[in-house]
PDB file of C-alpha atoms in Angstrom:
ATOM      1  CA  MET V 111    -157.526 -76.738  81.094  1.00 34.00           C
ATOM      2  CA  ARG V 112    -154.565 -74.346  81.623  1.00 37.00           C
ATOM      3  CA  ARG V 113    -151.457 -76.131  80.715  1.00 39.00           C
ATOM      4  CA  LEU V 114    -148.563 -75.313  83.126  1.00 40.00           C
ATOM      5  CA  ILE V 115    -144.694 -75.809  82.938  1.00 38.00           C
ATOM      6  CA  ALA V 116    -143.970 -78.587  85.345  1.00 39.00           C
ATOM      7  CA  LEU V 117    -140.500 -78.066  86.596  1.00 37.00           C
ATOM      8  CA  ALA V 118    -138.600 -80.880  87.464  1.00 36.00           C
ATOM      9  CA  CYS V 119    -138.347 -80.474  91.367  1.00 39.00           C
ATOM     10  CA  LEU V 120    -135.383 -82.781  92.019  1.00 37.00           C
ATOM     11  CA  ALA V 121    -133.291 -80.872  89.529  1.00 38.00           C
ATOM     12  CA  LEU V 122    -134.024 -77.428  90.714  1.00 43.00           C
ATOM     13  CA  ALA V 123    -133.918 -78.684  94.237  1.00 42.00           C
ATOM     14  CA  GLY V 124    -130.060 -79.604  93.414  1.00 42.00           C
ATOM     15  CA  ALA V 125    -129.883 -76.263  91.811  1.00 45.00           C
ATOM     16  CA  ILE V 126    -130.855 -74.299  94.685  1.00 50.00           C
ATOM     17  CA  ALA V 127    -129.421 -76.666  97.461  1.00 46.00           C
ATOM     18  CA  PRO V 128    -128.150 -74.237 100.241  1.00 43.00           C
ATOM     19  CA  VAL V 129    -124.333 -74.059 100.597  1.00 44.00           C
ATOM     20  CA  ALA V 130    -123.353 -73.129 104.172  1.00 48.00           C
ATOM     21  CA  ALA V 131    -126.918 -72.313 104.964  1.00 66.00           C
ATOM     22  CA  ARG V 132    -127.444 -70.905 108.204  1.00 81.00           C
ATOM     23  CA  ALA V 133    -131.080 -71.207 109.694  1.00 92.00           C
ATOM     24  CA  THR V 134    -132.422 -69.675 112.863  1.00 96.00           C
ATOM     25  CA  VAL V 135    -135.654 -70.963 114.211  1.00 97.00           C
ATOM     26  CA  THR V 136    -137.598 -69.040 116.737  1.00 97.00           C
ATOM     27  CA  HIS V 137    -141.211 -69.539 118.061  1.00 97.00           C
ATOM     28  CA  PRO V 138    -142.188 -65.838 119.059  1.00 98.00           C
ATOM     29  CA  TYR V 139    -146.002 -66.614 119.733  1.00 98.00           C
ATOM     30  CA  VAL V 140    -148.003 -69.776 120.392  1.00 98.00           C
ATOM     31  CA  GLY V 141    -148.523 -71.406 117.095  1.00 98.00           C
ATOM     32  CA  LEU V 142    -146.149 -69.464 115.136  1.00 98.00           C
ATOM     33  CA  THR V 143    -142.581 -70.440 113.791  1.00 98.00           C
ATOM     34  CA  LEU V 144    -140.290 -68.300 112.315  1.00 98.00           C
ATOM     35  CA  ILE V 145    -137.363 -69.604 110.095  1.00 98.00           C
ATOM     36  CA  GLU V 146    -134.550 -67.274 108.829  1.00 97.00           C
ATOM     37  CA  GLU V 147    -132.218 -68.566 106.718  1.00 97.00           C
ATOM     38  CA  ALA V 148    -129.150 -67.500 104.711  1.00 96.00           C
ATOM     39  CA  ALA V 149    -127.836 -69.316 101.866  1.00 95.00           C
ATOM     40  CA  THR V 150    -125.118 -68.908  99.117  1.00 95.00           C
ATOM     41  CA  ALA V 151    -127.130 -70.947  96.383  1.00 90.00           C
ATOM     42  CA  PRO V 152    -128.759 -70.453  93.866  1.00 91.00           C
ATOM     43  CA  ARG V 153    -127.054 -66.904  94.849  1.00 97.00           C
ATOM     44  CA  PRO V 154    -126.797 -65.087  97.959  1.00 97.00           C
ATOM     45  CA  ILE V 155    -130.254 -65.041  99.364  1.00 97.00           C
ATOM     46  CA  LYS V 156    -132.089 -64.364 102.987  1.00 97.00           C
ATOM     47  CA  THR V 157    -135.477 -66.163 103.297  1.00 98.00           C
ATOM     48  CA  HIS V 158    -137.980 -65.307 106.033  1.00 98.00           C
ATOM     49  CA  VAL V 159    -140.512 -67.957 106.451  1.00 98.00           C
ATOM     50  CA  LEU V 160    -143.497 -67.650 108.898  1.00 98.00           C
ATOM     51  CA  GLN V 161    -145.153 -71.143 109.722  1.00 98.00           C
ATOM     52  CA  VAL V 162    -148.658 -70.860 111.141  1.00 98.00           C
ATOM     53  CA  ASP V 163    -150.151 -73.908 113.098  1.00 98.00           C
ATOM     54  CA  LEU V 164    -153.982 -73.315 112.309  1.00 98.00           C
ATOM     55  CA  SER V 165    -155.068 -75.578 114.907  1.00 98.00           C
ATOM     56  CA  THR V 166    -153.525 -73.557 117.811  1.00 98.00           C
ATOM     57  CA  PRO V 167    -156.050 -72.193 120.055  1.00 97.00           C
ATOM     58  CA  GLY V 168    -155.966 -68.200 119.579  1.00 97.00           C
ATOM     59  CA  ILE V 169    -154.698 -68.254 116.132  1.00 98.00           C
ATOM     60  CA  ARG V 170    -156.999 -66.006 113.730  1.00 98.00           C
ATOM     61  CA  LEU V 171    -156.169 -64.457 110.478  1.00 98.00           C
ATOM     62  CA  THR V 172    -157.545 -61.337 108.809  1.00 98.00           C
ATOM     63  CA  LEU V 173    -157.035 -59.206 105.628  1.00 98.00           C
ATOM     64  CA  THR V 174    -157.115 -55.799 104.754  1.00 98.00           C
ATOM     65  CA  PRO V 175    -160.591 -55.078 104.798  1.00 98.00           C
ATOM     66  CA  PRO V 176    -162.735 -52.767 102.040  1.00 98.00           C
ATOM     67  CA  ALA V 177    -162.596 -49.076 102.591  1.00 98.00           C
ATOM     68  CA  GLY V 178    -162.229 -45.903 100.312  1.00 97.00           C
ATOM     69  CA  PRO V 179    -163.555 -45.015  96.931  1.00 98.00           C
ATOM     70  CA  ARG V 180    -162.413 -48.358  95.358  1.00 98.00           C
ATOM     71  CA  GLU V 181    -161.918 -51.614  97.135  1.00 98.00           C
ATOM     72  CA  THR V 182    -159.177 -50.822  99.778  1.00 98.00           C
ATOM     73  CA  MET V 183    -156.848 -47.968 101.255  1.00 98.00           C
ATOM     74  CA  ARG V 184    -153.138 -48.281 100.690  1.00 98.00           C
ATOM     75  CA  GLN V 185    -150.677 -48.932 103.992  1.00 98.00           C
ATOM     76  CA  THR V 186    -147.720 -50.539 104.906  1.00 98.00           C
ATOM     77  CA  THR V 187    -147.905 -54.102 106.336  1.00 98.00           C
ATOM     78  CA  VAL V 188    -146.451 -52.826 109.355  1.00 98.00           C
ATOM     79  CA  ASP V 189    -149.061 -50.067 109.873  1.00 98.00           C
ATOM     80  CA  PHE V 190    -151.855 -52.783 109.050  1.00 98.00           C
ATOM     81  CA  VAL V 191    -150.691 -55.112 111.800  1.00 98.00           C
ATOM     82  CA  LYS V 192    -150.242 -52.103 114.314  1.00 98.00           C
ATOM     83  CA  ASP V 193    -153.710 -50.902 113.560  1.00 98.00           C
ATOM     84  CA  VAL V 194    -155.452 -54.051 114.167  1.00 98.00           C
ATOM     85  CA  HIS V 195    -153.479 -55.021 117.181  1.00 98.00           C
ATOM     86  CA  ALA V 196    -152.051 -58.290 115.467  1.00 98.00           C
ATOM     87  CA  GLN V 197    -148.779 -60.239 116.009  1.00 98.00           C
ATOM     88  CA  ALA V 198    -147.627 -60.584 112.571  1.00 98.00           C
ATOM     89  CA  GLY V 199    -148.517 -60.061 108.933  1.00 98.00           C
ATOM     90  CA  ILE V 200    -147.571 -60.226 105.231  1.00 98.00           C
ATOM     91  CA  ASN V 201    -148.417 -58.331 102.007  1.00 98.00           C
ATOM     92  CA  ALA V 202    -150.789 -59.945  99.703  1.00 98.00           C
ATOM     93  CA  HIS V 203    -152.568 -59.029  96.696  1.00 98.00           C
ATOM     94  CA  PHE V 204    -151.458 -57.440  93.410  1.00 98.00           C
ATOM     95  CA  PHE V 205    -153.067 -53.945  93.044  1.00 98.00           C
ATOM     96  CA  LEU V 206    -153.969 -51.087  90.522  1.00 97.00           C
ATOM     97  CA  PRO V 207    -152.925 -48.214  90.214  1.00 97.00           C
ATOM     98  CA  PHE V 208    -149.409 -48.773  90.216  1.00 95.00           C
ATOM     99  CA  PRO V 209    -147.219 -47.104  90.361  1.00 93.00           C
ATOM    100  CA  SER V 210    -149.276 -44.331  91.789  1.00 95.00           C
ATOM    101  CA  THR V 211    -149.456 -41.917  94.856  1.00 94.00           C
ATOM    102  CA  ASP V 212    -152.999 -42.619  95.111  1.00 96.00           C
ATOM    103  CA  THR V 213    -153.997 -44.080  98.195  1.00 97.00           C
ATOM    104  CA  ALA V 214    -157.081 -45.985  96.961  1.00 98.00           C
ATOM    105  CA  ALA V 215    -156.355 -49.057  95.272  1.00 98.00           C
ATOM    106  CA  TRP V 216    -158.350 -52.109  93.633  1.00 98.00           C
ATOM    107  CA  LEU V 217    -157.297 -55.390  94.271  1.00 98.00           C
ATOM    108  CA  ILE V 218    -156.407 -58.192  91.313  1.00 98.00           C
ATOM    109  CA  GLY V 219    -158.117 -61.249  92.019  1.00 97.00           C
ATOM    110  CA  LEU V 220    -160.394 -62.938  94.570  1.00 97.00           C
ATOM    111  CA  ALA V 221    -160.302 -61.312  98.267  1.00 97.00           C
ATOM    112  CA  ALA V 222    -162.682 -61.720 101.388  1.00 97.00           C
ATOM    113  CA  SER V 223    -162.151 -60.290 104.854  1.00 97.00           C
ATOM    114  CA  GLU V 224    -163.855 -61.738 107.664  1.00 95.00           C
ATOM    115  CA  GLY V 225    -166.501 -63.263 105.343  1.00 95.00           C
ATOM    116  CA  ARG V 226    -166.890 -60.174 103.058  1.00 96.00           C
ATOM    117  CA  VAL V 227    -166.068 -60.923  99.506  1.00 96.00           C
ATOM    118  CA  PHE V 228    -165.269 -57.550  97.967  1.00 97.00           C
ATOM    119  CA  SER V 229    -162.988 -58.555  95.038  1.00 97.00           C
ATOM    120  CA  ALA V 230    -163.999 -60.825  92.386  1.00 95.00           C
ATOM    121  CA  CYS V 231    -162.464 -63.213  90.001  1.00 94.00           C
ATOM    122  CA  GLU V 232    -161.120 -61.293  86.576  1.00 94.00           C
ATOM    123  CA  THR V 233    -158.906 -61.210  83.736  1.00 95.00           C
ATOM    124  CA  PRO V 234    -156.432 -58.701  84.599  1.00 96.00           C
ATOM    125  CA  GLU V 235    -154.677 -56.553  81.888  1.00 94.00           C
ATOM    126  CA  GLN V 236    -151.379 -57.584  82.965  1.00 97.00           C
ATOM    127  CA  ASN V 237    -151.894 -61.145  81.274  1.00 97.00           C
ATOM    128  CA  TYR V 238    -148.347 -61.492  80.796  1.00 98.00           C
ATOM    129  CA  ALA V 239    -147.825 -61.903  84.505  1.00 98.00           C
ATOM    130  CA  LEU V 240    -151.324 -62.577  86.030  1.00 98.00           C
ATOM    131  CA  VAL V 241    -153.389 -65.435  84.960  1.00 98.00           C
ATOM    132  CA  ALA V 242    -157.171 -65.236  84.599  1.00 97.00           C
ATOM    133  CA  ASN V 243    -159.238 -66.026  87.315  1.00 96.00           C
ATOM    134  CA  ALA V 244    -156.246 -67.035  89.320  1.00 96.00           C
ATOM    135  CA  PRO V 245    -156.749 -69.425  92.170  1.00 96.00           C
ATOM    136  CA  ALA V 246    -156.867 -68.349  95.856  1.00 97.00           C
ATOM    137  CA  ILE V 247    -155.861 -69.589  99.177  1.00 98.00           C
ATOM    138  CA  ASN V 248    -159.093 -69.599 101.612  1.00 97.00           C
ATOM    139  CA  ILE V 249    -158.755 -69.724 105.454  1.00 97.00           C
ATOM    140  CA  ASP V 250    -162.222 -70.530 106.342  1.00 96.00           C
ATOM    141  CA  ARG V 251    -164.224 -69.369 109.755  1.00 95.00           C
ATOM    142  CA  TRP V 252    -162.749 -72.635 111.447  1.00 96.00           C
ATOM    143  CA  ASN V 253    -159.362 -72.063 110.322  1.00 97.00           C
ATOM    144  CA  ARG V 254    -159.108 -74.660 107.656  1.00 96.00           C
ATOM    145  CA  ALA V 255    -157.062 -73.729 104.811  1.00 97.00           C
ATOM    146  CA  SER V 256    -157.127 -74.795 101.123  1.00 97.00           C
ATOM    147  CA  ALA V 257    -156.320 -73.587  97.515  1.00 97.00           C
ATOM    148  CA  ILE V 258    -159.633 -72.870  95.697  1.00 96.00           C
ATOM    149  CA  ARG V 259    -160.565 -72.519  92.125  1.00 94.00           C
ATOM    150  CA  CYS V 260    -161.654 -68.778  91.273  1.00 89.00           C
ATOM    151  CA  GLY V 261    -165.463 -68.977  91.220  1.00 81.00           C
ATOM    152  CA  ALA V 262    -165.906 -72.515  93.128  1.00 80.00           C
ATOM    153  CA  ALA V 263    -168.226 -72.852  95.847  1.00 70.00           C
ATOM    154  CA  ALA V 264    -166.626 -72.287  99.163  1.00 76.00           C
ATOM    155  CA  ASN V 265    -166.784 -70.943 102.817  1.00 88.00           C
ATOM    156  CA  LEU V 266    -165.053 -67.953 101.762  1.00 95.00           C
ATOM    157  CA  TRP V 267    -163.807 -66.067 105.110  1.00 97.00           C
ATOM    158  CA  THR V 268    -160.303 -64.997 104.763  1.00 98.00           C
ATOM    159  CA  THR V 269    -159.155 -65.195 101.059  1.00 97.00           C
ATOM    160  CA  VAL V 270    -155.942 -64.221  99.217  1.00 98.00           C
ATOM    161  CA  SER V 271    -155.218 -64.307  95.574  1.00 98.00           C
ATOM    162  CA  GLY V 272    -151.851 -63.917  93.690  1.00 98.00           C
ATOM    163  CA  SER V 273    -150.676 -64.054  89.980  1.00 98.00           C
ATOM    164  CA  ALA V 274    -150.720 -67.972  89.801  1.00 98.00           C
ATOM    165  CA  GLN V 275    -150.346 -71.282  91.672  1.00 98.00           C
ATOM    166  CA  ILE V 276    -146.910 -72.122  91.586  1.00 98.00           C
ATOM    167  CA  VAL V 277    -147.239 -75.347  93.988  1.00 98.00           C
ATOM    168  CA  THR V 278    -150.030 -77.781  93.074  1.00 98.00           C
ATOM    169  CA  ASN V 279    -150.446 -81.078  94.987  1.00 98.00           C
ATOM    170  CA  GLY V 280    -146.829 -80.980  95.809  1.00 98.00           C
ATOM    171  CA  ARG V 281    -145.663 -80.173  92.116  1.00 98.00           C
ATOM    172  CA  VAL V 282    -143.867 -76.850  91.123  1.00 97.00           C
ATOM    173  CA  THR V 283    -146.271 -75.377  88.655  1.00 97.00           C
ATOM    174  CA  VAL V 284    -145.370 -72.091  86.737  1.00 97.00           C
ATOM    175  CA  PRO V 285    -147.629 -70.825  84.181  1.00 97.00           C
ATOM    176  CA  ALA V 286    -146.614 -70.981  80.481  1.00 97.00           C
ATOM    177  CA  TYR V 287    -146.927 -68.436  77.723  1.00 98.00           C
ATOM    178  CA  ARG V 288    -149.012 -69.293  74.811  1.00 97.00           C
ATOM    179  CA  ASP V 289    -147.027 -70.270  71.852  1.00 96.00           C
ATOM    180  CA  ALA V 290    -146.721 -73.275  69.370  1.00 96.00           C
ATOM    181  CA  GLU V 291    -145.704 -75.464  71.975  1.00 95.00           C
ATOM    182  CA  HIS V 292    -147.924 -74.455  74.464  1.00 96.00           C
ATOM    183  CA  PRO V 293    -151.269 -73.672  72.794  1.00 95.00           C
ATOM    184  CA  ASP V 294    -152.960 -73.619  76.098  1.00 94.00           C
ATOM    185  CA  GLY V 295    -150.572 -71.618  78.081  1.00 96.00           C
ATOM    186  CA  ALA V 296    -152.374 -69.197  80.701  1.00 97.00           C
ATOM    187  CA  LEU V 297    -150.175 -66.423  80.138  1.00 98.00           C
ATOM    188  CA  THR V 298    -150.033 -63.729  77.080  1.00 97.00           C
ATOM    189  CA  PRO V 299    -146.469 -63.048  75.568  1.00 98.00           C
ATOM    190  CA  GLY V 300    -145.675 -59.319  75.726  1.00 97.00           C
ATOM    191  CA  GLY V 301    -145.815 -56.903  78.414  1.00 96.00           C
ATOM    192  CA  PRO V 302    -142.955 -54.143  79.095  1.00 95.00           C
ATOM    193  CA  ARG V 303    -140.172 -56.669  78.429  1.00 96.00           C
ATOM    194  CA  ASN V 304    -141.650 -58.739  75.558  1.00 97.00           C
ATOM    195  CA  TYR V 305    -142.079 -61.799  78.044  1.00 98.00           C
ATOM    196  CA  THR V 306    -142.245 -65.124  76.498  1.00 97.00           C
ATOM    197  CA  ASN V 307    -141.353 -68.893  77.588  1.00 97.00           C
ATOM    198  CA  ALA V 308    -137.765 -68.097  76.671  1.00 96.00           C
ATOM    199  CA  SER V 309    -137.556 -65.060  78.879  1.00 97.00           C
ATOM    200  CA  SER V 310    -140.436 -65.198  81.350  1.00 98.00           C
ATOM    201  CA  TRP V 311    -141.680 -62.702  84.009  1.00 98.00           C
ATOM    202  CA  TYR V 312    -141.544 -65.631  86.461  1.00 98.00           C
ATOM    203  CA  GLY V 313    -137.812 -66.230  85.534  1.00 97.00           C
ATOM    204  CA  ALA V 314    -136.789 -62.786  86.714  1.00 97.00           C
ATOM    205  CA  VAL V 315    -134.543 -62.687  90.159  1.00 98.00           C
ATOM    206  CA  ASN V 316    -136.536 -60.522  92.371  1.00 98.00           C
ATOM    207  CA  ALA V 317    -137.746 -60.395  96.004  1.00 98.00           C
ATOM    208  CA  ARG V 318    -140.776 -62.605  96.438  1.00 98.00           C
ATOM    209  CA  THR V 319    -143.770 -63.062  98.756  1.00 98.00           C
ATOM    210  CA  ALA V 320    -145.595 -66.306  98.471  1.00 98.00           C
ATOM    211  CA  ILE V 321    -148.365 -68.286 100.583  1.00 98.00           C
ATOM    212  CA  GLY V 322    -148.619 -71.978 100.998  1.00 98.00           C
ATOM    213  CA  VAL V 323    -150.306 -74.697 102.529  1.00 98.00           C
ATOM    214  CA  SER V 324    -149.564 -78.170 103.910  1.00 98.00           C
ATOM    215  CA  ARG V 325    -151.466 -81.131 102.329  1.00 97.00           C
ATOM    216  CA  ASP V 326    -153.671 -81.496 105.504  1.00 97.00           C
ATOM    217  CA  GLY V 327    -154.461 -77.941 105.680  1.00 97.00           C
ATOM    218  CA  ARG V 328    -153.375 -77.287 108.807  1.00 97.00           C
ATOM    219  CA  THR V 329    -150.066 -75.314 108.519  1.00 98.00           C
ATOM    220  CA  LEU V 330    -149.958 -72.003 106.780  1.00 98.00           C
ATOM    221  CA  THR V 331    -146.490 -71.278 105.291  1.00 98.00           C
ATOM    222  CA  LEU V 332    -145.961 -67.319 104.854  1.00 98.00           C
ATOM    223  CA  PHE V 333    -142.713 -66.856 102.556  1.00 98.00           C
ATOM    224  CA  THR V 334    -140.429 -63.801 101.832  1.00 98.00           C
ATOM    225  CA  VAL V 335    -136.989 -63.744 100.101  1.00 98.00           C
ATOM    226  CA  ASP V 336    -135.078 -60.420 100.003  1.00 97.00           C
ATOM    227  CA  ALA V 337    -133.465 -58.595  96.981  1.00 97.00           C
ATOM    228  CA  ARG V 338    -131.373 -56.146  99.219  1.00 96.00           C
ATOM    229  CA  GLY V 339    -129.293 -56.320 102.455  1.00 95.00           C
ATOM    230  CA  GLY V 340    -126.761 -59.201 101.342  1.00 96.00           C
ATOM    231  CA  SER V 341    -129.714 -61.276  99.472  1.00 98.00           C
ATOM    232  CA  GLU V 342    -130.388 -60.912  95.653  1.00 98.00           C
ATOM    233  CA  GLY V 343    -133.698 -62.570  95.396  1.00 98.00           C
ATOM    234  CA  MET V 344    -135.111 -65.672  93.738  1.00 98.00           C
ATOM    235  CA  THR V 345    -137.308 -66.558  90.564  1.00 98.00           C
ATOM    236  CA  VAL V 346    -140.479 -67.516  91.188  1.00 98.00           C
ATOM    237  CA  GLY V 347    -139.679 -71.361  90.464  1.00 98.00           C
ATOM    238  CA  GLU V 348    -136.740 -71.387  92.398  1.00 98.00           C
ATOM    239  CA  ALA V 349    -138.904 -70.124  95.680  1.00 98.00           C
ATOM    240  CA  ALA V 350    -141.425 -72.915  94.750  1.00 98.00           C
ATOM    241  CA  VAL V 351    -138.974 -75.309  94.969  1.00 97.00           C
ATOM    242  CA  TRP V 352    -137.699 -73.958  98.374  1.00 97.00           C
ATOM    243  CA  LEU V 353    -141.422 -73.897  99.542  1.00 98.00           C
ATOM    244  CA  VAL V 354    -141.679 -77.866  98.502  1.00 98.00           C
ATOM    245  CA  ALA V 355    -138.390 -79.167  99.511  1.00 96.00           C
ATOM    246  CA  LYS V 356    -137.592 -77.169 102.755  1.00 96.00           C
ATOM    247  CA  HIS V 357    -141.228 -76.531 104.343  1.00 97.00           C
ATOM    248  CA  GLY V 358    -143.545 -79.231 103.142  1.00 96.00           C
ATOM    249  CA  VAL V 359    -145.826 -76.984 101.229  1.00 98.00           C
ATOM    250  CA  TRP V 360    -148.674 -78.957  99.132  1.00 98.00           C
ATOM    251  CA  ASN V 361    -150.168 -75.662  97.160  1.00 98.00           C
ATOM    252  CA  ALA V 362    -149.005 -72.237  96.995  1.00 98.00           C
ATOM    253  CA  LEU V 363    -149.374 -69.008  95.286  1.00 98.00           C
ATOM    254  CA  ASN V 364    -147.071 -66.316  94.246  1.00 98.00           C
ATOM    255  CA  LEU V 365    -147.940 -63.061  95.782  1.00 98.00           C
ATOM    256  CA  ASP V 366    -147.033 -59.303  95.001  1.00 98.00           C
ATOM    257  CA  GLY V 367    -143.350 -59.167  95.412  1.00 98.00           C
ATOM    258  CA  GLY V 368    -140.560 -56.565  94.261  1.00 98.00           C
ATOM    259  CA  GLY V 369    -140.698 -53.504  96.487  1.00 97.00           C
ATOM    260  CA  SER V 370    -144.067 -54.621  98.128  1.00 98.00           C
ATOM    261  CA  THR V 371    -142.441 -58.005  99.764  1.00 98.00           C
ATOM    262  CA  SER V 372    -143.117 -57.326 103.355  1.00 98.00           C
ATOM    263  CA  MET V 373    -143.098 -59.340 106.505  1.00 98.00           C
ATOM    264  CA  ALA V 374    -143.984 -57.712 109.935  1.00 98.00           C
ATOM    265  CA  LEU V 375    -143.776 -58.995 113.275  1.00 98.00           C
ATOM    266  CA  ALA V 376    -144.486 -57.442 116.938  1.00 98.00           C
ATOM    267  CA  ASP V 377    -141.778 -57.981 119.419  1.00 98.00           C
ATOM    268  CA  PRO V 378    -143.025 -60.499 122.153  1.00 97.00           C
ATOM    269  CA  ALA V 379    -141.417 -58.262 124.672  1.00 95.00           C
ATOM    270  CA  THR V 380    -142.155 -54.796 123.723  1.00 96.00           C
ATOM    271  CA  CYS V 381    -145.308 -55.345 121.190  1.00 96.00           C
ATOM    272  CA  ALA V 382    -143.326 -52.919 118.863  1.00 98.00           C
ATOM    273  CA  VAL V 383    -144.117 -53.942 115.293  1.00 98.00           C
ATOM    274  CA  SER V 384    -141.280 -53.878 112.570  1.00 98.00           C
ATOM    275  CA  LEU V 385    -140.327 -55.322 109.217  1.00 98.00           C
ATOM    276  CA  VAL V 386    -138.474 -58.949 109.746  1.00 97.00           C
ATOM    277  CA  ASN V 387    -137.275 -58.733 106.134  1.00 98.00           C
ATOM    278  CA  THR V 388    -135.218 -55.715 104.336  1.00 97.00           C
ATOM    279  CA  SER V 389    -137.585 -53.910 102.134  1.00 97.00           C
ATOM    280  CA  SER V 390    -136.546 -53.154  98.451  1.00 95.00           C
ATOM    281  CA  ASP V 391    -138.640 -49.993  98.375  1.00 95.00           C
ATOM    282  CA  ASN V 392    -137.965 -48.040 101.545  1.00 91.00           C
ATOM    283  CA  PRO V 393    -137.019 -49.151 105.225  1.00 92.00           C
ATOM    284  CA  ALA V 394    -140.472 -48.866 106.349  1.00 92.00           C
ATOM    285  CA  GLY V 395    -141.893 -51.159 103.763  1.00 97.00           C
ATOM    286  CA  ARG V 396    -143.908 -50.062 100.700  1.00 97.00           C
ATOM    287  CA  SER V 397    -147.720 -48.911 101.132  1.00 98.00           C
ATOM    288  CA  VAL V 398    -149.465 -51.719  99.604  1.00 98.00           C
ATOM    289  CA  ALA V 399    -153.376 -52.765  98.938  1.00 98.00           C
ATOM    290  CA  SER V 400    -153.675 -55.540 101.210  1.00 98.00           C
ATOM    291  CA  SER V 401    -151.919 -57.355 103.930  1.00 98.00           C
ATOM    292  CA  LEU V 402    -152.835 -60.730 105.779  1.00 98.00           C
ATOM    293  CA  ALA V 403    -152.296 -60.214 109.571  1.00 98.00           C
ATOM    294  CA  ILE V 404    -152.156 -62.963 112.198  1.00 98.00           C
ATOM    295  CA  TYR V 405    -153.374 -62.989 115.755  1.00 98.00           C
ATOM    296  CA  ALA V 406    -151.469 -65.373 118.285  1.00 98.00           C
ATOM    297  CA  HIS V 407    -151.230 -65.635 122.013  1.00 98.00           C
ATOM    298  CA  ALA V 408    -148.028 -64.792 123.714  1.00 97.00           C
ATOM    299  CA  VAL V 409    -145.776 -67.671 124.643  1.00 96.00           C
ATOM    300  CA  PRO V 410    -146.186 -68.356 128.593  1.00 92.00           C
ATOM    301  CA  ARG V 411    -143.461 -67.193 130.705  1.00 83.00           C
ATOM    302  CA  LEU V 412    -141.806 -69.744 132.923  1.00 70.00           C
ATOM    303  CA  ARG V 413    -142.445 -69.197 136.651  1.00 66.00           C
ATOM    304  CA  ARG V 414    -139.338 -68.969 138.776  1.00 61.00           C
TER     305      ARG V 414
END
């Protein structure tokens, strides 16, 4: 059993308690709640949270489908949402090759798009950051969401995997590096910056993307925090605490972040799709290997 570093939620929650936080809550589509918040602690940050009520009629999700000579073809999250005529979307899997101008990509970890499983459990080479056989979030064809272990029997329909499960049963869980104190750590020390438990890849402050599920599996939470445009980003642990303390997340995964972090939304009035967040890559967002798109009905207009 993998040993995880269980962070002290209350202590961390106090460390990132928003100072003069400003939150804006809107309901752009039926079943979708957009929460945009600015805070000055743990440093200047801007978060964007899209909560999806999976029990709402008309809600449907889809993942970038398999295509091309590898597993998927890269495109921005904005372009994917446009192409599938969805209402919102977020970037998802880590991918290879990267960095590269090649548009054909391999996804890292389990992936399914409308019931087609096309990326399997794996032990990635980037084992200083990505755990082997990482858990996934699966939304089945009946819109029931759950965190699943890689390889476990499940009704795979729309399935997303990340680097690790960072919230488990309401507790913040960030993977440890194997060392004398953590012989069962899920990560291998090393990598481009010689990562260890004293200087973890998960402890870097960066733009972040995460996906979470409520305890009853009825609410899907999509999270981004920027590292540009007046926001300095978060560590993975800080993002996990934010999800638990502020948004009631029970299980969550860390998805591809940094320049890949993208949240797209179609304007309810014009249907024009644009980024909600400020990309660290370029104004249009990075071309990524997978995005998760959400379909939802328009909010009925009141008759005069």
